[in-house]
Coordinates of C-alpha atoms and ligand atoms in Angstrom, one line a residue:
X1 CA 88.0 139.4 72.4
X2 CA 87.5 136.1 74.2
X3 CA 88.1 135.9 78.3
X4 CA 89.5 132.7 79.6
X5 CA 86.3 130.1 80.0
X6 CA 85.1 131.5 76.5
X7 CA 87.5 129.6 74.1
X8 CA 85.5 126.9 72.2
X9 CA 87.4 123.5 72.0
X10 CA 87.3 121.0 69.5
X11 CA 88.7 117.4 70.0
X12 CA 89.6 116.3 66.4
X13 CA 92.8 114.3 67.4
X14 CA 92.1 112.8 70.6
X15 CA 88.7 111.1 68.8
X16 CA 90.8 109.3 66.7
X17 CA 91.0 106.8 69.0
X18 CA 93.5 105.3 71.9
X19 CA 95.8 104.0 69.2
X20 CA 97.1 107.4 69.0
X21 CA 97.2 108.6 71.7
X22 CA 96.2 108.2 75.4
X23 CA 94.1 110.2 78.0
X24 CA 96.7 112.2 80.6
X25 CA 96.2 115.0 83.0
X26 CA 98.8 117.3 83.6
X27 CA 100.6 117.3 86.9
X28 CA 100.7 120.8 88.2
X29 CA 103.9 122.3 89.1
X30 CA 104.3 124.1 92.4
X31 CA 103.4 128.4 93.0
X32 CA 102.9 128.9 89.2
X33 CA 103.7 132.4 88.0
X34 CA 103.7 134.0 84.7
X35 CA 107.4 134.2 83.1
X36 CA 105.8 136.4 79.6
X37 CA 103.2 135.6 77.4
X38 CA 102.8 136.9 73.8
X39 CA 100.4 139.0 73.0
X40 CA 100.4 138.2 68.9
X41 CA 99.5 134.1 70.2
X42 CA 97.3 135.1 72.4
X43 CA 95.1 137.1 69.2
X44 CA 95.3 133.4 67.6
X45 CA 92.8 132.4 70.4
X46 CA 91.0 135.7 70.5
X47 CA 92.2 136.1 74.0
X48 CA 92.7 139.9 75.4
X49 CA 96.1 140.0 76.1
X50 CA 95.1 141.3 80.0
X51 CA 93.9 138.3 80.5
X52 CA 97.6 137.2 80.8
X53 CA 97.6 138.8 84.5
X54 CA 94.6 136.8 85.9
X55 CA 95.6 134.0 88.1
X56 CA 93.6 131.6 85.9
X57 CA 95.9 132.0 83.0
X58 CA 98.8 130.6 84.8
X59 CA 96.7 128.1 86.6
X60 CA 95.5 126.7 83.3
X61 CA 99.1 126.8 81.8
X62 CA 100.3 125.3 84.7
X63 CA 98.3 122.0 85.0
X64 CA 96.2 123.6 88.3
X65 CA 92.9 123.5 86.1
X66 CA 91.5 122.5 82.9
X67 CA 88.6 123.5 81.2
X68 CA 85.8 120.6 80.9
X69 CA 86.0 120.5 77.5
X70 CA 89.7 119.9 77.1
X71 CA 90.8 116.4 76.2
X72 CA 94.5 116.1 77.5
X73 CA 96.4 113.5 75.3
X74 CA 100.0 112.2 74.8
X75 CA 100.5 111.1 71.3
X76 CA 102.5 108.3 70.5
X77 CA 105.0 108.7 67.4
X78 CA 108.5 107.3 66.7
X79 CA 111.2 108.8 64.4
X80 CA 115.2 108.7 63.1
X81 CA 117.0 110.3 65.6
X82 CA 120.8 110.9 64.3
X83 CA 120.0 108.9 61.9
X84 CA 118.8 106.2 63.9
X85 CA 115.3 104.3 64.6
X86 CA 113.7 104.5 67.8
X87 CA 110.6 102.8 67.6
X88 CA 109.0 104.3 69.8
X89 CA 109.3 107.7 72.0
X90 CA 105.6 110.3 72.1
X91 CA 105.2 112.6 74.1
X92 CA 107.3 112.1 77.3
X93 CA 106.2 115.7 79.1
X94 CA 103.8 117.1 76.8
X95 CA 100.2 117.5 76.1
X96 CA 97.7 118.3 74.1
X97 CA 95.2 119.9 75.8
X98 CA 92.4 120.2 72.6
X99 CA 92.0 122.2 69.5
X100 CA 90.7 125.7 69.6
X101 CA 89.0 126.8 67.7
X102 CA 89.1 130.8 67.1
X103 CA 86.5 133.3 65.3
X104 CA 88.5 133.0 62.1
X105 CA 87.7 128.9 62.3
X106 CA 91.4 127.8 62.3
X107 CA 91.6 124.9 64.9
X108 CA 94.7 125.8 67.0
X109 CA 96.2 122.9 68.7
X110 CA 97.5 123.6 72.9
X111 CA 100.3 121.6 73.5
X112 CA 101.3 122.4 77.3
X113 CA 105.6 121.1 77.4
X114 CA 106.3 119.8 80.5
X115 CA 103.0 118.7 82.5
X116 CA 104.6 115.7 83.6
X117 CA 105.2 112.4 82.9
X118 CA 103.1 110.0 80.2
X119 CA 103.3 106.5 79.1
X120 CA 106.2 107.8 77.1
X121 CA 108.3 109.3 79.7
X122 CA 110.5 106.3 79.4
X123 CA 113.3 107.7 81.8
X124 CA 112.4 111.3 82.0
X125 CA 110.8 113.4 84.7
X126 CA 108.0 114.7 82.0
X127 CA 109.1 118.4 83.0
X128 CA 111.0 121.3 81.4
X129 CA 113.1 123.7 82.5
X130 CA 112.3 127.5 82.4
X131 CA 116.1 127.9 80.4
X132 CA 114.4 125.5 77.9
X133 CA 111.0 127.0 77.9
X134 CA 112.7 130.3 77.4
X135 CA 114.8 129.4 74.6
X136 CA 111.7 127.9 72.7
X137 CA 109.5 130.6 73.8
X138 CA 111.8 133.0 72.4
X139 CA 113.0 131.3 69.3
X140 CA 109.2 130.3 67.9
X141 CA 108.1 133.6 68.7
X142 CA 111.3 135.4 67.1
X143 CA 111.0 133.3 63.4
X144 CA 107.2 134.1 63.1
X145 CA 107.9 137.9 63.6
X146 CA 110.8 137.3 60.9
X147 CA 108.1 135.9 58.5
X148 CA 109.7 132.4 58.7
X149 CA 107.2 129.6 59.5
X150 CA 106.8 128.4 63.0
X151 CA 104.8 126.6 65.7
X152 CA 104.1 129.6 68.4
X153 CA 104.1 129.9 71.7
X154 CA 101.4 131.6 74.2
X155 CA 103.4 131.5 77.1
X156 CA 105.8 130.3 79.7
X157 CA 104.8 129.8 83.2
X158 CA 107.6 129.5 86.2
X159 CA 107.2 127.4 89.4
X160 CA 109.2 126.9 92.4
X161 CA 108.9 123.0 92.1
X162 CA 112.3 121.6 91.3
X163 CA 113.5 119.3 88.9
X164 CA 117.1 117.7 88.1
X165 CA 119.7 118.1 84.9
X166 CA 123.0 118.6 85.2
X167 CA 122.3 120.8 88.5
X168 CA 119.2 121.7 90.1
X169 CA 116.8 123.8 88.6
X170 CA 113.4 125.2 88.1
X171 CA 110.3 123.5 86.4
X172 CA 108.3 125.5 83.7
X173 CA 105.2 125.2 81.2
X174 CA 105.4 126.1 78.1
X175 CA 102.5 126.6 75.9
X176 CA 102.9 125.9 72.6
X177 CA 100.3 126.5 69.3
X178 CA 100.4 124.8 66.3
X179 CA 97.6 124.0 63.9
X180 CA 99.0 120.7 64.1
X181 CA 101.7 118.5 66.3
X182 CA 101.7 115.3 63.6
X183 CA 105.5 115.2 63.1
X184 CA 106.9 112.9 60.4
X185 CA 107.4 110.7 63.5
X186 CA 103.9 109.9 63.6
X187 CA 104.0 107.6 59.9
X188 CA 106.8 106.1 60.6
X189 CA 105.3 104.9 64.0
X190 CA 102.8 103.1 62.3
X191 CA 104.6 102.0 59.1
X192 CA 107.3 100.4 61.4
X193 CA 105.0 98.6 64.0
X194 CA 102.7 97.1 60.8
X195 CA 99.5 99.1 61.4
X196 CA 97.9 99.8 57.9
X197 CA 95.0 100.7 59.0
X198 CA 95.6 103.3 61.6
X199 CA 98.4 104.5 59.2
X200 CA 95.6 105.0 56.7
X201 CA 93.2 107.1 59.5
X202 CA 95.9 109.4 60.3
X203 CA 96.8 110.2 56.5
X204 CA 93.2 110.9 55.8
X205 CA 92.9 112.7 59.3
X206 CA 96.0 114.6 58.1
X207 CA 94.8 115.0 54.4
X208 CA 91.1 116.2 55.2
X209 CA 92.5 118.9 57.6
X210 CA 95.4 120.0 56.4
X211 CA 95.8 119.8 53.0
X212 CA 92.5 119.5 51.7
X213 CA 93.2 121.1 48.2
X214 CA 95.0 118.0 47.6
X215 CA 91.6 115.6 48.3
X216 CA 90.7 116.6 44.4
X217 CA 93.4 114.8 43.3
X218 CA 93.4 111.4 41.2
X219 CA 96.1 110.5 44.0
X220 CA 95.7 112.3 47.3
X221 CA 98.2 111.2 49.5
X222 CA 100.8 111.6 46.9
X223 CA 99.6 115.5 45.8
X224 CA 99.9 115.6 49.4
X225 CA 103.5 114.3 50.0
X226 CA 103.9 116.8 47.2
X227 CA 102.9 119.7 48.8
X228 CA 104.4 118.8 52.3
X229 CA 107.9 118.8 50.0
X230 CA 107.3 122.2 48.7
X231 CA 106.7 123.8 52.2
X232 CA 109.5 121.8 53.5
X233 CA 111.8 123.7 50.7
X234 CA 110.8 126.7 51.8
X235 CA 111.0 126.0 55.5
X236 CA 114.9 125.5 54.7
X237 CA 115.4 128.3 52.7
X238 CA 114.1 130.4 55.3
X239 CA 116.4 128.8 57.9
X240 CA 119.5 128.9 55.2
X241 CA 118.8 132.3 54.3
X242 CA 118.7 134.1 57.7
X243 CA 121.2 131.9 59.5
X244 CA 118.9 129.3 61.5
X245 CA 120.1 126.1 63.1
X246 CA 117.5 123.9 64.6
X247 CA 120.2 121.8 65.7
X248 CA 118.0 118.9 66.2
X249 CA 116.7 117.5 62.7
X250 CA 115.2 114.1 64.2
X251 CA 112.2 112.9 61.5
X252 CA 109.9 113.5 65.4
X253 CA 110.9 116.7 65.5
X254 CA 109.4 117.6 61.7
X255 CA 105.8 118.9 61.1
X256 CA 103.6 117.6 58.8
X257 CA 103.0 121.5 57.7
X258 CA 106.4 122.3 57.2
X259 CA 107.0 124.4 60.1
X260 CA 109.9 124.6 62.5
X261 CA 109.1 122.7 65.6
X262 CA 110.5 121.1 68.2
X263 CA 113.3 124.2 70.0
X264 CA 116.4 122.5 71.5
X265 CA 119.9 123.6 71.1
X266 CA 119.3 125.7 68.3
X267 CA 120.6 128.7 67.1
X268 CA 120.7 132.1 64.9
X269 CA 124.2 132.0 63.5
X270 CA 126.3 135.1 64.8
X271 CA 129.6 135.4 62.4
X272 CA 129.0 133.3 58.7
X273 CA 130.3 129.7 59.0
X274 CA 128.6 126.9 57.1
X275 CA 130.2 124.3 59.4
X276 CA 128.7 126.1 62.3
X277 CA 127.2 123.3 64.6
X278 CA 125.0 124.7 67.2
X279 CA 123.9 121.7 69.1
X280 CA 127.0 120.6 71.4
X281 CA 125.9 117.0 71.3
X282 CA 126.3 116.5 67.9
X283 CA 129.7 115.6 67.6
X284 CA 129.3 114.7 64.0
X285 CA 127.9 117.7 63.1
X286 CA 125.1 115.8 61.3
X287 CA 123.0 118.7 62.1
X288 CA 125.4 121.2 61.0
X289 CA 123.6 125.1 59.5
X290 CA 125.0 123.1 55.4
X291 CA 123.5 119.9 56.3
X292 CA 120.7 121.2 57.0
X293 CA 119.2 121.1 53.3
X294 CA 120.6 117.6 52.7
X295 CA 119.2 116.1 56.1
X296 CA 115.8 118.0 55.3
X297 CA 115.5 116.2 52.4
X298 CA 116.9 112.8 53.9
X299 CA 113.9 113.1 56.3
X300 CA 111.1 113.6 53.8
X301 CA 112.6 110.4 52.5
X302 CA 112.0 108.6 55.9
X303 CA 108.5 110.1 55.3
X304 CA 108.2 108.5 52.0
X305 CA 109.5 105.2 53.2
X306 CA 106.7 105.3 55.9
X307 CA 103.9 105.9 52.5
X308 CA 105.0 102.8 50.4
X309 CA 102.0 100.9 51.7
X310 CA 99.6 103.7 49.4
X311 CA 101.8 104.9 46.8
X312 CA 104.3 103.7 44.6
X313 CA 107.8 104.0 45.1
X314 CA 108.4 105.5 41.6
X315 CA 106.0 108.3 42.3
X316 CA 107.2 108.4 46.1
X317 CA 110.6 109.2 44.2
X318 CA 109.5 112.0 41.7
X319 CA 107.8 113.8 44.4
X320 CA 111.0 114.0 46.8
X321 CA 112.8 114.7 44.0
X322 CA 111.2 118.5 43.6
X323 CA 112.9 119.0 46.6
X324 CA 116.1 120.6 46.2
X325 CA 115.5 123.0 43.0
X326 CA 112.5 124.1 45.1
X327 CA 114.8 124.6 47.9
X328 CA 117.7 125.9 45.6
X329 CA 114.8 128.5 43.8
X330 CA 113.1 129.8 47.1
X331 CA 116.9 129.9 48.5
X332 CA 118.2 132.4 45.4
X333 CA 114.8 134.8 45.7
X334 CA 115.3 134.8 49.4
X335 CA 118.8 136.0 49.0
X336 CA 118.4 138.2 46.2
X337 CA 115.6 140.2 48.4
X338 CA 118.3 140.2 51.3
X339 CA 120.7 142.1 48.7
X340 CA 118.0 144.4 47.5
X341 CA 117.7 143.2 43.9
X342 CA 114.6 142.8 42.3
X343 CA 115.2 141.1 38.6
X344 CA 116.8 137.8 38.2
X345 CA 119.8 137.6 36.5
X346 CA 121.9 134.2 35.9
X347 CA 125.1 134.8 37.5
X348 CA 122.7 135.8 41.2
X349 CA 123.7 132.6 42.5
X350 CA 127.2 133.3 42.4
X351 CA 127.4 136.7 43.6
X352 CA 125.8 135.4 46.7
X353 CA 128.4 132.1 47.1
X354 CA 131.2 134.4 46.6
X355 CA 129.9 136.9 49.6
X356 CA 129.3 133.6 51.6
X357 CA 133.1 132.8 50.7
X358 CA 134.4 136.1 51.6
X359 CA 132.1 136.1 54.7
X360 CA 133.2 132.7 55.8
X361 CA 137.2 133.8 55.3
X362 CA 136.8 137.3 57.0
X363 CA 134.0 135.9 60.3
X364 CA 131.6 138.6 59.3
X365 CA 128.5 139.1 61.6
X366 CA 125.5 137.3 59.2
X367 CA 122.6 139.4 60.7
X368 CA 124.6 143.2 60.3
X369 CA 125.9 142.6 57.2
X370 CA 123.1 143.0 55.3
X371 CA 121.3 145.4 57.4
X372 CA 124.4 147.8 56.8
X373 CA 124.4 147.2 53.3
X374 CA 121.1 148.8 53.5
X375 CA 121.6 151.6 55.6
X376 CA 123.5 154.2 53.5
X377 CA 123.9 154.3 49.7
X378 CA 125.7 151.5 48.0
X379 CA 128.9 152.8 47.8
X380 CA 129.3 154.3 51.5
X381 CA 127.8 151.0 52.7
X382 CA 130.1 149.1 51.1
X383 CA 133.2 151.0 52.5
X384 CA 131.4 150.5 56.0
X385 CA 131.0 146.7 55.8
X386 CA 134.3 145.7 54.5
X387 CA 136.0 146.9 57.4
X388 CA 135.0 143.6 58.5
X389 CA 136.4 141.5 56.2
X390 CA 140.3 140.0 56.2
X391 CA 140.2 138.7 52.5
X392 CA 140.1 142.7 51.3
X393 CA 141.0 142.0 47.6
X394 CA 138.2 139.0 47.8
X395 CA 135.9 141.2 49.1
X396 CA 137.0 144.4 46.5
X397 CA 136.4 141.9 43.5
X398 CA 132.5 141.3 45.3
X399 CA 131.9 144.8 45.8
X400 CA 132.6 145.6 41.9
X401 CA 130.4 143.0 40.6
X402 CA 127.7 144.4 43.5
X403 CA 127.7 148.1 42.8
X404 CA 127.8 147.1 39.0
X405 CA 124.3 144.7 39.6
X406 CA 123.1 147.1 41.9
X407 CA 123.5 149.9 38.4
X408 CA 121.5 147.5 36.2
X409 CA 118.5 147.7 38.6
X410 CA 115.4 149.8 38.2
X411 CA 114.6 152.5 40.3
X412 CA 117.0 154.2 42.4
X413 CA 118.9 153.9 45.3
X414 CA 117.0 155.1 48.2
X415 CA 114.3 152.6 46.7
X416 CA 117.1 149.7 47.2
X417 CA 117.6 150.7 51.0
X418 CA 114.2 150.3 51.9
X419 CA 113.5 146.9 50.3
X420 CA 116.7 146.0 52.3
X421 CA 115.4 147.5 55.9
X422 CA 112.0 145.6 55.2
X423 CA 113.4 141.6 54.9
X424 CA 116.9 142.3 56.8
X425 CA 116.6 142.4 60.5
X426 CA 118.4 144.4 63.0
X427 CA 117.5 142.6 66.2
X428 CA 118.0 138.7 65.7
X429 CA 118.1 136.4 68.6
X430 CA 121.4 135.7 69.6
X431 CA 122.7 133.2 72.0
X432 CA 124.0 135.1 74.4
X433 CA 121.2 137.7 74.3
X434 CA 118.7 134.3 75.5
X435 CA 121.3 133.4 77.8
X436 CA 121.4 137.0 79.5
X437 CA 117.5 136.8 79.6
X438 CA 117.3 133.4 80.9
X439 CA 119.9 134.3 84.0
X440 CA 117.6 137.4 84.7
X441 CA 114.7 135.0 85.0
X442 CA 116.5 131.9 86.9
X443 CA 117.4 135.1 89.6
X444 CA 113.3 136.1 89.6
X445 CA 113.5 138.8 87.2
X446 CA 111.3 138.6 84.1
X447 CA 111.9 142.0 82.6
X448 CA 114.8 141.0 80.7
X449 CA 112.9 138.1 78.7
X450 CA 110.2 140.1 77.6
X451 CA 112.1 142.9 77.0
X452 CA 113.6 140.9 74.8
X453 CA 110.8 138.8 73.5
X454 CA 109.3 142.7 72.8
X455 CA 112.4 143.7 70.9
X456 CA 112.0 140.9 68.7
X457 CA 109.1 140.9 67.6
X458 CA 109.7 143.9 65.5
X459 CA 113.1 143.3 64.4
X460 CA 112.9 144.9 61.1
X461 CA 112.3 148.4 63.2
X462 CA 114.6 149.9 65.0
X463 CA 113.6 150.6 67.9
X464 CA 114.7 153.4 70.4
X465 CA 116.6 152.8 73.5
X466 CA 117.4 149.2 72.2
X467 CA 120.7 149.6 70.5
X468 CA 122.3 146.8 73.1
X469 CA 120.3 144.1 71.6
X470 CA 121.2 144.9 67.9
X471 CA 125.1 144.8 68.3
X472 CA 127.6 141.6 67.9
X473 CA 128.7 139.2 70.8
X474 CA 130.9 139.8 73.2
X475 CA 133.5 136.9 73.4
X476 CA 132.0 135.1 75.9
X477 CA 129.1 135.1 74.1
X478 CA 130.1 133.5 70.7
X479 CA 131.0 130.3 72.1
X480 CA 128.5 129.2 74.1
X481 CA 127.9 125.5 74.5
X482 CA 124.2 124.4 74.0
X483 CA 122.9 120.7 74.6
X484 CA 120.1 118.8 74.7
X485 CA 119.7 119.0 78.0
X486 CA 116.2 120.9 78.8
Ligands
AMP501 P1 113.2 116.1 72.3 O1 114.7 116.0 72.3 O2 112.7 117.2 73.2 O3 112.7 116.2 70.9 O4 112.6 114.8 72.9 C1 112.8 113.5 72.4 C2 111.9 112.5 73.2 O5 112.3 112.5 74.6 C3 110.4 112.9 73.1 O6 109.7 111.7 73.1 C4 110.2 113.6 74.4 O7 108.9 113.5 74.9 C5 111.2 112.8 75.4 N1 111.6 113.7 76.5 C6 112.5 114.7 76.5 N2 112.7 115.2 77.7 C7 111.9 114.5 78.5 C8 111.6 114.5 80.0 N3 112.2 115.4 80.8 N4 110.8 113.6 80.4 C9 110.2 112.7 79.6 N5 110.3 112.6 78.3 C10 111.2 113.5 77.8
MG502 MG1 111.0 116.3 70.0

């Protein structure tokens, strides 16, 4: 276990030179105070999680000091946004601070969100909010604990400065780790401005430390575009399979490792609807929880566009095209586990799109549903769960062809329930359960967050005392309208 002034930085990104990004200190925000803090991100840098208390921690995560060996830089990158170019936006109000490097040798990448305003601020004030530094907080922290791949986040860190949105509110920090911030954003940025050369750098920056399995091959950066295709399948499936809406699918707000970044308006879906649309600026609903898998795949093609200068567009083409049965394969295993069934048969994917039907019809709650069907044996479950459902005959018809699939497993019942209980949550993040936290905390009172924060990150187990967080929303809380504002 490290202590503060023991981390050992590494400055892999800001050496690669002022055409990527340029040298910014962070501009403190006022009486700093520690919101929560996450005890599993804080083991990524070896840090004790005591350390959390000291008055360094949220000086340092509050732009007040900065170790010597930090390199603060805002990276420039550019990216479709609703479908649009913008050729240029970077980081308008965050930095990164350096690359740690832990015992382990992973470098881990501090990215402090809202120091204040860069060369890419355009109009913005460079801060955050603490609503929006809870959300993200909250929602990276809750996907890693669910197994889904995620950027994390150490901390948040309150203030008593003040900024503007639609009303006056509080300035924040968040802390954010990732083993890289190189969105998609990044290549098109060069591609688009004609830079070859430092479009080159950053691939072979990107190849040699990320995906350096892929250096053996006769063509790198296309094994490598391979591979960033495969995780981005299974970044979707996740999302697909336990109800995730980023809501905000710009190409600058995709990793180059395929893992969700970038929290906005996003959302864990409450009752099943494939239209849902959680961001409440997307009027189109380009973003929508269905078009998710299309407009993942649409953005690995902007990627692609942003390689022609080093691969050919035929083998540009046969790499995206692995996408969807990769997606559509990862998709029907995640599912399957989600209904407890362990052999493949061909008719899975349409037991699963008729539940989806029935669930869509009837406004069944995503998360319970499956977590019930695990809880007693199949047929008591069953009669539990379909007291949700308005479509009963629909629903009857599913039930038959489940209990019958459930028969032609191996092993027995009990066995079933388990498997279920390990990959089906009982505590997801819901809307209103952030927006309940984040009140709390605009009112001075933390507990609530990490309460909550806590809860989730064992959401598999239930947990005693905790029944309020595992239960379906109240009315006001299904329809709450999420922005972009943060
Ligand atoms: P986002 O919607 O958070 O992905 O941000 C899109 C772009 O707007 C990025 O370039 C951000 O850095 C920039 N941005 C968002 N909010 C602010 C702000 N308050 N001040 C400066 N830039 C911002
Ligand atoms: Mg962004």
């Amino acid at each position: 276990m490290k202590s503060l002034d023991q981390l050992s930085f590494d400055t892999r990104f800001a050496r690669l030179g002022d055409a990527f990004s340029v040298q910014v200190l962070p501009d403190p925000i006022a009486e700093p105070r520690l919101v929560v803090a996450s005890p599993s991100a804080m083991a990524l840098l070896d840090l004790d999680p005591a350390v959390a208390e000291q008055p360094l921690f949220a000086e340092l995560f509050s732009g007040h000091t900065l170790w010597d060996q930090a390199d603060p830089r805002a990276m420039v990158y550019s990216g479709h946004q609703f479908g649009g170019y913008t050729p240029r936006l970077g980081d308008g109000r965050g930095l990164l601070l350096g690359e740690v490097v832990n015992d382990a040798g992973e470098h881990w990448d501090l990215h402090l969100k809202g120091a204040g305003q860069t060369p890419f601020s355009r109009m913005g004030d460079g801060r955050a909010v603490l609503r929006s530094s809870i959300r993200e907080f909250l929602g990276s922290e809750a996907l890693h604990a669910l197994g889904i791949p995620s950027s994390r986040a150490l901390c948040v860190i309150g203030s008593s400065s003040v900024v503007w949105r639609e009303t006056q509110e509080r300035a924040a920090m968040l802390l954010r780790l990732a083993q890289s911030h190189v969105r998609f954003g990044h290549f098109e940025y060069f591609y688009y401005t004609k830079q070859p050369e430092q479009a080159q750098q950053l691939l072979d920056f990107v190849l040699h430390a990320y995906y350096p399995e892929c250096q053996q091959d006769s063509l790198p950066y296309l094994a490598m575009l391979r591979s960033i295709v495969e995780r981005n399948a299974e970044l979707i499936a996740y999302w697909q399979a336990y109800g995730f809406c980023h809501g905000v699918m710009n190409t600058d707000n995709m990793s180059i490792l395929g893992i969700t970044f970038d929290f906005g308006p996003y959302a864990f879906l409450d009752d099943f609807d494939a239209n849902f649309i959680c961001n409440h600026s997307d009027d189109q609903g380009r973003y929508s929880y269905s078009n998710q898998v299309p407009i993942a795949h649409w953005n690995l093609s902007a990627l692609a566009q942003a390689l022609t200068p080093f691969v050919e567009v035929q083998a540009l083409q046969e790499a995206l095209n692995l996408f969807l049965p990769l997606y559509q394969a990862h998709y029907l295993d995640l599912m399957r586990r989600r209904l407890g069934l362990t052999v493949a048969e061909d008719d899975d994917m349409a037991l699963i799109e008729q539940l989806l039907q029935c669930m869509q019809r009837g406004g069944v709650d995503y998360t319970l549903f499956f977590r019930h069907l695990g809880d007693q044996p199949v047929e008591a479950a069953l009669n539990v769960v379909r007291d949700d459902f308005v479509d009963l005959a629909a629903f009857d018809r599913w039930s038959e062809a489940y209990r019958a699939r459930c028969a032609r497993e191996p092993g027995n019942d009990q066995g079933r329930r388990e498997r279920m209980h390990a990959v089906n949550p009982l505590y997801i993040l819901r809307n209103y359960l952030a927006q309940q936290a984040i009140e709390a905390a605009e009112a001075g009172d933390y507990s609530k967050v990490r309460e909550l924060h806590s809860v989730l990150s064992r959401p598999f187990e239930e947990q005693a005392g905790m029944q309020a967080y595992a239960q379906r929303p109240p009315e006001w809380g299904k329809h709450l309208e999420i922005s972009c504002s943060s």
